PDB file of C-alpha atoms in Angstrom:
ATOM      1  CA  UNK A   1      21.962 -70.121   6.243  1.00 52.00           C
ATOM      2  CA  UNK A   2      23.357 -66.824   4.953  1.00 70.00           C
ATOM      3  CA  UNK A   3      24.628 -65.469   8.261  1.00 88.00           C
ATOM      4  CA  UNK A   4      22.524 -62.347   7.661  1.00 96.00           C
ATOM      5  CA  UNK A   5      19.138 -63.582   8.867  1.00 96.00           C
ATOM      6  CA  UNK A   6      17.039 -60.930  10.642  1.00 96.00           C
ATOM      7  CA  UNK A   7      19.623 -58.191  10.082  1.00 98.00           C
ATOM      8  CA  UNK A   8      18.081 -54.742   9.615  1.00 98.00           C
ATOM      9  CA  UNK A   9      19.661 -53.219   6.511  1.00 99.00           C
ATOM     10  CA  UNK A  10      19.359 -49.735   5.013  1.00 99.00           C
ATOM     11  CA  UNK A  11      20.212 -49.546   1.295  1.00 99.00           C
ATOM     12  CA  UNK A  12      20.629 -46.234  -0.531  1.00 98.00           C
ATOM     13  CA  UNK A  13      20.154 -45.906  -4.274  1.00 97.00           C
ATOM     14  CA  UNK A  14      17.734 -48.827  -4.064  1.00 97.00           C
ATOM     15  CA  UNK A  15      15.352 -47.747  -6.816  1.00 96.00           C
ATOM     16  CA  UNK A  16      17.192 -49.393  -9.703  1.00 93.00           C
ATOM     17  CA  UNK A  17      20.307 -51.195 -10.888  1.00 93.00           C
ATOM     18  CA  UNK A  18      22.743 -52.429  -8.280  1.00 95.00           C
ATOM     19  CA  UNK A  19      20.648 -51.079  -5.409  1.00 96.00           C
ATOM     20  CA  UNK A  20      17.611 -53.029  -6.594  1.00 95.00           C
ATOM     21  CA  UNK A  21      19.730 -56.173  -6.855  1.00 95.00           C
ATOM     22  CA  UNK A  22      20.982 -55.588  -3.308  1.00 97.00           C
ATOM     23  CA  UNK A  23      17.394 -55.280  -2.122  1.00 97.00           C
ATOM     24  CA  UNK A  24      16.258 -58.568  -3.621  1.00 96.00           C
ATOM     25  CA  UNK A  25      19.403 -60.488  -2.687  1.00 96.00           C
ATOM     26  CA  UNK A  26      19.430 -59.338   0.932  1.00 97.00           C
ATOM     27  CA  UNK A  27      15.718 -59.980   1.358  1.00 96.00           C
ATOM     28  CA  UNK A  28      16.226 -63.511   0.061  1.00 94.00           C
ATOM     29  CA  UNK A  29      19.059 -63.857   2.608  1.00 95.00           C
ATOM     30  CA  UNK A  30      16.565 -63.103   5.380  1.00 96.00           C
ATOM     31  CA  UNK A  31      17.256 -59.415   6.015  1.00 97.00           C
ATOM     32  CA  UNK A  32      14.691 -56.782   6.923  1.00 97.00           C
ATOM     33  CA  UNK A  33      15.098 -53.877   4.511  1.00 98.00           C
ATOM     34  CA  UNK A  34      14.701 -50.131   4.438  1.00 98.00           C
ATOM     35  CA  UNK A  35      15.059 -49.042   0.823  1.00 99.00           C
ATOM     36  CA  UNK A  36      16.033 -45.440   0.113  1.00 99.00           C
ATOM     37  CA  UNK A  37      16.034 -43.594  -3.184  1.00 98.00           C
ATOM     38  CA  UNK A  38      15.096 -40.363  -4.901  1.00 97.00           C
ATOM     39  CA  UNK A  39      11.901 -41.572  -6.572  1.00 97.00           C
ATOM     40  CA  UNK A  40       9.162 -43.288  -4.589  1.00 98.00           C
ATOM     41  CA  UNK A  41       7.702 -44.817  -7.756  1.00 98.00           C
ATOM     42  CA  UNK A  42      10.961 -46.659  -8.452  1.00 98.00           C
ATOM     43  CA  UNK A  43      11.182 -47.815  -4.832  1.00 98.00           C
ATOM     44  CA  UNK A  44       7.626 -49.148  -4.992  1.00 98.00           C
ATOM     45  CA  UNK A  45       8.475 -51.150  -8.109  1.00 97.00           C
ATOM     46  CA  UNK A  46      11.520 -52.661  -6.403  1.00 97.00           C
ATOM     47  CA  UNK A  47       9.513 -53.261  -3.241  1.00 97.00           C
ATOM     48  CA  UNK A  48       6.921 -55.271  -5.150  1.00 96.00           C
ATOM     49  CA  UNK A  49       9.654 -57.389  -6.738  1.00 94.00           C
ATOM     50  CA  UNK A  50      11.226 -58.000  -3.325  1.00 96.00           C
ATOM     51  CA  UNK A  51       7.883 -59.099  -1.889  1.00 96.00           C
ATOM     52  CA  UNK A  52       7.171 -61.367  -4.839  1.00 94.00           C
ATOM     53  CA  UNK A  53      10.535 -63.118  -4.624  1.00 91.00           C
ATOM     54  CA  UNK A  54      11.054 -63.244  -0.862  1.00 93.00           C
ATOM     55  CA  UNK A  55       7.751 -62.576   0.869  1.00 93.00           C
ATOM     56  CA  UNK A  56       9.419 -59.666   2.656  1.00 92.00           C
ATOM     57  CA  UNK A  57       7.748 -56.227   2.681  1.00 96.00           C
ATOM     58  CA  UNK A  58      10.483 -53.567   2.794  1.00 98.00           C
ATOM     59  CA  UNK A  59      10.055 -50.080   4.211  1.00 98.00           C
ATOM     60  CA  UNK A  60      10.487 -47.316   1.624  1.00 99.00           C
ATOM     61  CA  UNK A  61      12.011 -43.901   2.314  1.00 99.00           C
ATOM     62  CA  UNK A  62      12.556 -41.048  -0.140  1.00 98.00           C
ATOM     63  CA  UNK A  63      16.147 -39.810   0.001  1.00 98.00           C
ATOM     64  CA  UNK A  64      18.097 -37.358  -2.159  1.00 97.00           C
ATOM     65  CA  UNK A  65      21.679 -37.395  -0.909  1.00 97.00           C
ATOM     66  CA  UNK A  66      22.458 -34.182  -2.793  1.00 96.00           C
ATOM     67  CA  UNK A  67      19.920 -32.325  -0.629  1.00 96.00           C
ATOM     68  CA  UNK A  68      20.698 -31.913   3.093  1.00 97.00           C
ATOM     69  CA  UNK A  69      17.051 -31.380   4.173  1.00 98.00           C
ATOM     70  CA  UNK A  70      16.101 -34.605   2.377  1.00 98.00           C
ATOM     71  CA  UNK A  71      18.866 -36.425   4.251  1.00 98.00           C
ATOM     72  CA  UNK A  72      17.637 -35.088   7.598  1.00 98.00           C
ATOM     73  CA  UNK A  73      14.039 -36.027   6.812  1.00 99.00           C
ATOM     74  CA  UNK A  74      15.022 -39.560   5.764  1.00 99.00           C
ATOM     75  CA  UNK A  75      16.964 -40.056   9.001  1.00 99.00           C
ATOM     76  CA  UNK A  76      13.941 -38.895  11.023  1.00 99.00           C
ATOM     77  CA  UNK A  77      11.661 -41.317   9.171  1.00 98.00           C
ATOM     78  CA  UNK A  78      13.996 -44.230   9.805  1.00 99.00           C
ATOM     79  CA  UNK A  79      14.401 -43.285  13.472  1.00 98.00           C
ATOM     80  CA  UNK A  80      10.608 -43.267  13.841  1.00 98.00           C
ATOM     81  CA  UNK A  81      10.306 -46.792  12.423  1.00 96.00           C
ATOM     82  CA  UNK A  82      13.269 -48.659  13.894  1.00 97.00           C
ATOM     83  CA  UNK A  83      14.961 -49.332  17.209  1.00 97.00           C
ATOM     84  CA  UNK A  84      18.307 -50.077  15.568  1.00 98.00           C
ATOM     85  CA  UNK A  85      20.103 -50.577  12.237  1.00 99.00           C
ATOM     86  CA  UNK A  86      22.622 -53.387  11.726  1.00 99.00           C
ATOM     87  CA  UNK A  87      23.953 -52.609   8.255  1.00 99.00           C
ATOM     88  CA  UNK A  88      24.074 -49.455   6.136  1.00 99.00           C
ATOM     89  CA  UNK A  89      24.910 -49.963   2.475  1.00 99.00           C
ATOM     90  CA  UNK A  90      25.957 -46.637   0.962  1.00 98.00           C
ATOM     91  CA  UNK A  91      25.285 -47.603  -2.635  1.00 97.00           C
ATOM     92  CA  UNK A  92      23.776 -44.420  -4.076  1.00 94.00           C
ATOM     93  CA  UNK A  93      25.822 -42.416  -6.561  1.00 87.00           C
ATOM     94  CA  UNK A  94      25.050 -40.080  -9.424  1.00 85.00           C
ATOM     95  CA  UNK A  95      26.738 -40.894 -12.713  1.00 83.00           C
ATOM     96  CA  UNK A  96      28.316 -38.188 -14.860  1.00 82.00           C
ATOM     97  CA  UNK A  97      30.030 -39.253 -18.058  1.00 80.00           C
ATOM     98  CA  UNK A  98      32.997 -37.495 -19.598  1.00 82.00           C
ATOM     99  CA  UNK A  99      32.175 -34.741 -22.056  1.00 81.00           C
ATOM    100  CA  UNK A 100      33.991 -32.242 -24.237  1.00 83.00           C
ATOM    101  CA  UNK A 101      31.265 -29.693 -23.400  1.00 85.00           C
ATOM    102  CA  UNK A 102      31.096 -27.738 -20.119  1.00 87.00           C
ATOM    103  CA  UNK A 103      29.057 -29.424 -17.401  1.00 87.00           C
ATOM    104  CA  UNK A 104      26.017 -27.770 -15.877  1.00 88.00           C
ATOM    105  CA  UNK A 105      26.690 -26.390 -12.403  1.00 92.00           C
ATOM    106  CA  UNK A 106      23.900 -28.412 -10.832  1.00 91.00           C
ATOM    107  CA  UNK A 107      25.100 -31.680 -12.348  1.00 90.00           C
ATOM    108  CA  UNK A 108      28.578 -31.220 -10.873  1.00 93.00           C
ATOM    109  CA  UNK A 109      27.222 -30.257  -7.459  1.00 94.00           C
ATOM    110  CA  UNK A 110      24.836 -33.213  -7.374  1.00 94.00           C
ATOM    111  CA  UNK A 111      27.544 -35.734  -8.247  1.00 94.00           C
ATOM    112  CA  UNK A 112      29.966 -34.491  -5.610  1.00 94.00           C
ATOM    113  CA  UNK A 113      27.436 -33.650  -2.899  1.00 95.00           C
ATOM    114  CA  UNK A 114      25.573 -36.950  -3.131  1.00 94.00           C
ATOM    115  CA  UNK A 115      28.696 -39.113  -3.092  1.00 94.00           C
ATOM    116  CA  UNK A 116      30.551 -37.259  -0.357  1.00 95.00           C
ATOM    117  CA  UNK A 117      28.596 -34.769   1.755  1.00 96.00           C
ATOM    118  CA  UNK A 118      25.249 -36.558   1.551  1.00 97.00           C
ATOM    119  CA  UNK A 119      26.717 -39.989   2.174  1.00 98.00           C
ATOM    120  CA  UNK A 120      28.633 -38.712   5.198  1.00 98.00           C
ATOM    121  CA  UNK A 121      25.638 -36.856   6.649  1.00 98.00           C
ATOM    122  CA  UNK A 122      23.345 -39.854   6.199  1.00 99.00           C
ATOM    123  CA  UNK A 123      25.875 -42.161   7.841  1.00 99.00           C
ATOM    124  CA  UNK A 124      26.346 -39.689  10.676  1.00 98.00           C
ATOM    125  CA  UNK A 125      22.589 -39.361  11.087  1.00 99.00           C
ATOM    126  CA  UNK A 126      22.088 -43.111  11.457  1.00 99.00           C
ATOM    127  CA  UNK A 127      24.988 -43.616  13.849  1.00 98.00           C
ATOM    128  CA  UNK A 128      22.867 -43.615  17.010  1.00 98.00           C
ATOM    129  CA  UNK A 129      20.589 -46.308  15.564  1.00 99.00           C
ATOM    130  CA  UNK A 130      23.623 -48.345  14.549  1.00 99.00           C
ATOM    131  CA  UNK A 131      25.176 -47.993  17.994  1.00 98.00           C
ATOM    132  CA  UNK A 132      22.135 -49.911  19.263  1.00 98.00           C
ATOM    133  CA  UNK A 133      23.157 -52.887  17.086  1.00 98.00           C
ATOM    134  CA  UNK A 134      25.372 -55.648  18.414  1.00 97.00           C
ATOM    135  CA  UNK A 135      27.282 -55.775  15.111  1.00 98.00           C
ATOM    136  CA  UNK A 136      27.050 -52.530  13.105  1.00 99.00           C
ATOM    137  CA  UNK A 137      28.555 -52.391   9.619  1.00 99.00           C
ATOM    138  CA  UNK A 138      28.845 -49.462   7.197  1.00 99.00           C
ATOM    139  CA  UNK A 139      29.422 -50.630   3.621  1.00 99.00           C
ATOM    140  CA  UNK A 140      30.583 -48.141   0.998  1.00 98.00           C
ATOM    141  CA  UNK A 141      30.175 -49.050  -2.666  1.00 97.00           C
ATOM    142  CA  UNK A 142      33.022 -47.134  -4.229  1.00 95.00           C
ATOM    143  CA  UNK A 143      34.549 -47.647  -7.663  1.00 93.00           C
ATOM    144  CA  UNK A 144      37.825 -48.529  -9.293  1.00 91.00           C
ATOM    145  CA  UNK A 145      37.685 -44.871 -10.389  1.00 87.00           C
ATOM    146  CA  UNK A 146      38.427 -44.016  -6.763  1.00 89.00           C
ATOM    147  CA  UNK A 147      41.670 -45.985  -6.618  1.00 91.00           C
ATOM    148  CA  UNK A 148      45.076 -44.253  -6.820  1.00 89.00           C
ATOM    149  CA  UNK A 149      46.165 -43.503 -10.398  1.00 84.00           C
ATOM    150  CA  UNK A 150      43.048 -45.128 -11.876  1.00 85.00           C
ATOM    151  CA  UNK A 151      42.417 -44.351 -15.540  1.00 82.00           C
ATOM    152  CA  UNK A 152      39.587 -41.908 -16.230  1.00 83.00           C
ATOM    153  CA  UNK A 153      38.203 -44.095 -19.029  1.00 84.00           C
ATOM    154  CA  UNK A 154      34.717 -42.697 -19.757  1.00 84.00           C
ATOM    155  CA  UNK A 155      34.000 -41.001 -16.424  1.00 85.00           C
ATOM    156  CA  UNK A 156      33.952 -37.270 -15.826  1.00 92.00           C
ATOM    157  CA  UNK A 157      36.448 -35.522 -13.583  1.00 91.00           C
ATOM    158  CA  UNK A 158      33.691 -34.661 -11.040  1.00 89.00           C
ATOM    159  CA  UNK A 159      32.641 -38.326 -10.806  1.00 90.00           C
ATOM    160  CA  UNK A 160      36.300 -39.388 -10.580  1.00 92.00           C
ATOM    161  CA  UNK A 161      36.866 -36.916  -7.745  1.00 93.00           C
ATOM    162  CA  UNK A 162      33.658 -37.957  -5.978  1.00 94.00           C
ATOM    163  CA  UNK A 163      34.690 -41.602  -5.983  1.00 94.00           C
ATOM    164  CA  UNK A 164      38.120 -40.715  -4.618  1.00 95.00           C
ATOM    165  CA  UNK A 165      36.254 -38.858  -1.896  1.00 96.00           C
ATOM    166  CA  UNK A 166      34.157 -41.921  -1.092  1.00 96.00           C
ATOM    167  CA  UNK A 167      37.321 -43.991  -0.733  1.00 96.00           C
ATOM    168  CA  UNK A 168      38.649 -41.424   1.734  1.00 97.00           C
ATOM    169  CA  UNK A 169      35.304 -41.412   3.532  1.00 97.00           C
ATOM    170  CA  UNK A 170      35.387 -45.187   4.015  1.00 97.00           C
ATOM    171  CA  UNK A 171      38.984 -45.052   5.243  1.00 97.00           C
ATOM    172  CA  UNK A 172      38.220 -42.157   7.572  1.00 98.00           C
ATOM    173  CA  UNK A 173      35.275 -44.064   9.022  1.00 98.00           C
ATOM    174  CA  UNK A 174      37.477 -47.122   9.531  1.00 98.00           C
ATOM    175  CA  UNK A 175      39.913 -45.050  11.558  1.00 98.00           C
ATOM    176  CA  UNK A 176      37.085 -43.387  13.474  1.00 97.00           C
ATOM    177  CA  UNK A 177      35.538 -46.775  14.263  1.00 98.00           C
ATOM    178  CA  UNK A 178      38.750 -48.220  15.721  1.00 96.00           C
ATOM    179  CA  UNK A 179      38.056 -49.450  19.234  1.00 96.00           C
ATOM    180  CA  UNK A 180      34.272 -49.612  18.658  1.00 97.00           C
ATOM    181  CA  UNK A 181      31.923 -52.359  17.464  1.00 97.00           C
ATOM    182  CA  UNK A 182      31.600 -50.710  14.035  1.00 98.00           C
ATOM    183  CA  UNK A 183      33.249 -51.948  10.850  1.00 99.00           C
ATOM    184  CA  UNK A 184      33.797 -49.889   7.706  1.00 99.00           C
ATOM    185  CA  UNK A 185      33.766 -52.061   4.582  1.00 99.00           C
ATOM    186  CA  UNK A 186      34.688 -50.758   1.124  1.00 98.00           C
ATOM    187  CA  UNK A 187      33.987 -52.514  -2.184  1.00 98.00           C
ATOM    188  CA  UNK A 188      35.276 -50.973  -5.428  1.00 96.00           C
ATOM    189  CA  UNK A 189      33.526 -52.356  -8.531  1.00 93.00           C
ATOM    190  CA  UNK A 190      34.665 -51.998 -12.147  1.00 88.00           C
ATOM    191  CA  UNK A 191      32.309 -51.071 -14.962  1.00 86.00           C
ATOM    192  CA  UNK A 192      29.362 -53.443 -14.571  1.00 81.00           C
ATOM    193  CA  UNK A 193      26.628 -55.157 -16.501  1.00 82.00           C
ATOM    194  CA  UNK A 194      23.334 -54.772 -14.655  1.00 82.00           C
ATOM    195  CA  UNK A 195      21.807 -58.131 -13.709  1.00 87.00           C
ATOM    196  CA  UNK A 196      18.901 -58.838 -11.367  1.00 87.00           C
ATOM    197  CA  UNK A 197      18.341 -61.955  -9.222  1.00 83.00           C
ATOM    198  CA  UNK A 198      15.010 -62.742 -10.905  1.00 82.00           C
ATOM    199  CA  UNK A 199      16.500 -62.721 -14.427  1.00 79.00           C
ATOM    200  CA  UNK A 200      18.292 -65.598 -16.212  1.00 82.00           C
ATOM    201  CA  UNK A 201      21.339 -63.336 -16.658  1.00 81.00           C
ATOM    202  CA  UNK A 202      21.927 -63.587 -12.901  1.00 77.00           C
ATOM    203  CA  UNK A 203      22.635 -67.303 -13.036  1.00 81.00           C
ATOM    204  CA  UNK A 204      24.637 -66.935 -16.236  1.00 74.00           C
ATOM    205  CA  UNK A 205      26.814 -64.286 -14.553  1.00 77.00           C
ATOM    206  CA  UNK A 206      28.295 -67.017 -12.389  1.00 78.00           C
ATOM    207  CA  UNK A 207      29.699 -68.753 -15.477  1.00 80.00           C
ATOM    208  CA  UNK A 208      31.364 -65.763 -17.133  1.00 82.00           C
ATOM    209  CA  UNK A 209      34.839 -66.319 -18.533  1.00 83.00           C
ATOM    210  CA  UNK A 210      37.934 -64.259 -17.859  1.00 86.00           C
ATOM    211  CA  UNK A 211      37.882 -61.298 -20.196  1.00 78.00           C
ATOM    212  CA  UNK A 212      34.178 -60.569 -19.721  1.00 82.00           C
ATOM    213  CA  UNK A 213      32.752 -57.632 -17.780  1.00 83.00           C
ATOM    214  CA  UNK A 214      31.877 -57.752 -14.121  1.00 84.00           C
ATOM    215  CA  UNK A 215      28.251 -57.803 -13.001  1.00 89.00           C
ATOM    216  CA  UNK A 216      26.184 -56.614 -10.094  1.00 90.00           C
ATOM    217  CA  UNK A 217      26.157 -60.179  -8.821  1.00 93.00           C
ATOM    218  CA  UNK A 218      29.934 -59.991  -8.327  1.00 93.00           C
ATOM    219  CA  UNK A 219      29.531 -56.895  -6.160  1.00 95.00           C
ATOM    220  CA  UNK A 220      26.734 -58.318  -4.038  1.00 96.00           C
ATOM    221  CA  UNK A 221      28.597 -61.564  -3.437  1.00 95.00           C
ATOM    222  CA  UNK A 222      31.703 -59.582  -2.428  1.00 96.00           C
ATOM    223  CA  UNK A 223      29.671 -57.515   0.034  1.00 98.00           C
ATOM    224  CA  UNK A 224      27.999 -60.570   1.551  1.00 97.00           C
ATOM    225  CA  UNK A 225      31.419 -62.217   1.883  1.00 97.00           C
ATOM    226  CA  UNK A 226      32.786 -59.151   3.693  1.00 98.00           C
ATOM    227  CA  UNK A 227      29.761 -58.880   5.977  1.00 98.00           C
ATOM    228  CA  UNK A 228      29.978 -62.507   7.042  1.00 97.00           C
ATOM    229  CA  UNK A 229      33.663 -62.452   8.047  1.00 97.00           C
ATOM    230  CA  UNK A 230      34.508 -62.637  11.772  1.00 97.00           C
ATOM    231  CA  UNK A 231      34.013 -59.318  13.527  1.00 97.00           C
ATOM    232  CA  UNK A 232      37.734 -58.613  13.909  1.00 97.00           C
ATOM    233  CA  UNK A 233      38.091 -58.413  10.101  1.00 96.00           C
ATOM    234  CA  UNK A 234      37.235 -55.284   8.064  1.00 97.00           C
ATOM    235  CA  UNK A 235      37.740 -55.684   4.330  1.00 98.00           C
ATOM    236  CA  UNK A 236      38.428 -53.485   1.336  1.00 97.00           C
ATOM    237  CA  UNK A 237      37.722 -55.409  -1.868  1.00 97.00           C
ATOM    238  CA  UNK A 238      38.736 -54.229  -5.350  1.00 95.00           C
ATOM    239  CA  UNK A 239      36.819 -56.087  -8.043  1.00 91.00           C
ATOM    240  CA  UNK A 240      38.786 -56.099 -11.278  1.00 89.00           C
ATOM    241  CA  UNK A 241      37.972 -57.436 -14.742  1.00 87.00           C
ATOM    242  CA  UNK A 242      39.796 -57.388 -18.068  1.00 80.00           C
ATOM    243  CA  UNK A 243      36.770 -55.700 -19.652  1.00 78.00           C
ATOM    244  CA  UNK A 244      35.941 -52.445 -17.858  1.00 79.00           C
ATOM    245  CA  UNK A 245      38.519 -52.931 -15.120  1.00 79.00           C
ATOM    246  CA  UNK A 246      41.641 -51.166 -13.948  1.00 80.00           C
ATOM    247  CA  UNK A 247      43.612 -52.083 -17.065  1.00 78.00           C
ATOM    248  CA  UNK A 248      41.075 -51.921 -19.915  1.00 71.00           C
ATOM    249  CA  UNK A 249      41.930 -53.718 -23.100  1.00 69.00           C
TER     250      UNK A 249
END
């Protein structure tokens, strides 16, 4: 028993990478899923994989967190389909690597708006559905880039700032949720290798030695651990690794 059976979970950024791994892992844990992402084709591919591995048929909702009308429309779609939401996993983020050339205006706006404004508005929009849950949890997938005095490494300043903003968002939610049934959970991953539950690399990730990079499996297991703690406990988890972590070799 996972402790998550029959939970209704909304996952953003579910069309690929870590979000896709969340989808499969949570479905196999017995959750009912609403998968959100910018491209319906990617969501459909993930949805088929989820069904094949778990028998679960997730709901799919197009969502661009950098676009406020898209956020509003996604919230309306979810409200029309569900009576409540137990868990929101704010996983979506737009990557922007460091560059010696000027960044395009739109790229900077998308990175910051999706991570901060869009994530906040989507969370705010789903609050009434989550208030109908007996045990509502908001999970923010941040980054070690959002920690105080973290090294830039290969990330851009806009991405670095956006992840600091997400850390503040999770902390602000935690303070806002004090005295309510809500928990705000924050997990800060390092640089990751992408692994999926239906691939042999997933099992091998559990045998990695110290000095190797973190994987998506590490993040998902940290989130599941945090979600299954007693309700009086809200966790912030920093996942570090020698390779791609806070103190890169």
